[in-house]
């Protein structure tokens, strides 16, 4: 969580990735579903 970051270790070269409660790590990727299935179904 961003609130737990030690501010003394963050500089201009730091990258912070932000997701949400649906974000998952899949292999080496960070994936956040867009929610289209919940909203529109699978189209079948």
Coordinates of N, CA and C in Angstrom, one line a residue:
X1 N 0.8 -1.2 0.0 CA 0.0 0.0 0.0 C 0.9 1.2 0.0
X2 N 0.4 2.3 -0.7 CA 1.2 3.5 -0.8 C 1.5 4.1 0.6
X3 N 0.6 4.0 1.5 CA 0.8 4.5 2.8 C 1.9 3.9 3.6
X4 N 2.4 2.7 3.1 CA 3.4 1.9 3.8 C 4.8 2.2 3.2
X5 N 4.9 3.0 2.2 CA 6.2 3.2 1.5 C 7.1 4.1 2.3
X6 N 8.3 3.7 2.5 CA 9.3 4.5 3.2 C 9.7 5.7 2.2
X7 N 9.3 6.9 2.6 CA 9.5 8.1 1.8 C 10.9 8.4 1.5
X8 N 11.8 7.9 2.3 CA 13.2 8.2 2.1 C 13.8 7.4 1.0
X9 N 13.1 6.3 0.5 CA 13.6 5.5 -0.6 C 13.0 5.8 -1.9
X10 N 12.1 6.8 -1.9 CA 11.4 7.2 -3.2 C 12.1 8.4 -3.7
X11 N 12.4 8.4 -5.1 CA 13.0 9.6 -5.7 C 12.4 9.7 -7.1
X12 N 12.9 10.6 -7.9 CA 12.4 10.9 -9.3 C 12.4 9.7 -10.2
X13 N 13.2 8.6 -9.9 CA 13.3 7.4 -10.7 C 12.3 6.3 -10.3
X14 N 11.6 6.6 -9.2 CA 10.7 5.6 -8.7 C 9.4 5.4 -9.5
X15 N 9.0 4.2 -9.7 CA 7.7 3.9 -10.4 C 6.8 3.3 -9.4
X16 N 5.6 3.8 -9.3 CA 4.6 3.2 -8.4 C 3.4 2.8 -9.2
X17 N 3.1 1.5 -9.1 CA 2.0 0.9 -9.9 C 0.7 1.0 -9.0
X18 N -0.4 1.4 -9.5 CA -1.6 1.6 -8.8 C -2.7 0.7 -9.4
X19 N -3.3 -0.2 -8.6 CA -4.4 -1.0 -9.1 C -5.6 -0.7 -8.2
X20 N -6.5 -1.7 -8.2 CA -7.7 -1.6 -7.3 C -7.9 -2.9 -6.7
X21 N -9.0 -3.1 -6.0 CA -9.3 -4.4 -5.3 C -9.4 -5.6 -6.3
X22 N -9.6 -5.3 -7.6 CA -9.8 -6.4 -8.5 C -8.4 -6.7 -9.2
X23 N -7.4 -6.0 -9.0 CA -6.1 -6.2 -9.6 C -5.4 -7.5 -9.2
X24 N -4.9 -8.2 -10.1 CA -4.2 -9.5 -9.8 C -2.9 -9.5 -10.5
X25 N -2.0 -10.3 -10.0 CA -0.7 -10.5 -10.6 C -0.8 -11.9 -11.4
X26 N -0.6 -11.8 -12.7 CA -0.7 -13.0 -13.5 C 0.7 -13.2 -14.2
X27 N 1.5 -14.1 -13.7 CA 2.8 -14.2 -14.2 C 3.6 -13.0 -13.9
X28 N 4.1 -12.3 -14.9 CA 4.9 -11.1 -14.6 C 4.0 -9.8 -14.9
X29 N 2.7 -10.0 -15.0 CA 1.9 -8.9 -15.4 C 0.9 -8.5 -14.3
X30 N 0.6 -7.3 -14.2 CA -0.4 -6.8 -13.3 C -1.7 -6.5 -14.1
X31 N -2.8 -7.2 -13.8 CA -4.0 -7.2 -14.6 C -5.2 -6.7 -13.8
X32 N -5.9 -5.7 -14.3 CA -7.1 -5.3 -13.7 C -8.3 -5.5 -14.7
X33 N -9.2 -6.4 -14.4 CA -10.3 -6.6 -15.3 C -11.1 -5.3 -15.5
X34 N -11.6 -5.0 -16.7 CA -12.3 -3.8 -17.0 C -13.8 -3.9 -16.5
X35 N -14.3 -5.1 -16.3 CA -15.7 -5.2 -15.8 C -16.7 -5.3 -16.9
X36 N -16.3 -5.5 -18.1 CA -17.3 -5.6 -19.2 C -18.2 -6.8 -19.1
X37 N -17.6 -7.9 -18.6 CA -18.4 -9.1 -18.4 C -19.5 -8.9 -17.4
X38 N -19.2 -8.3 -16.3 CA -20.3 -8.0 -15.3 C -21.4 -7.1 -15.9
X39 N -20.9 -6.1 -16.7 CA -21.9 -5.1 -17.2 C -22.7 -5.6 -18.4
X40 N -22.0 -6.3 -19.3 CA -22.7 -6.6 -20.6 C -22.8 -8.1 -20.8
X41 N -22.3 -9.0 -20.0 CA -22.3 -10.4 -20.2 C -21.2 -10.8 -21.2
X42 N -21.2 -12.1 -21.6 CA -20.2 -12.6 -22.4 C -20.6 -12.5 -23.9
X43 N -21.7 -12.0 -24.2 CA -22.1 -11.8 -25.6 C -22.7 -13.1 -26.3
X44 N -22.9 -14.1 -25.6 CA -23.4 -15.4 -26.2 C -24.9 -15.4 -26.1

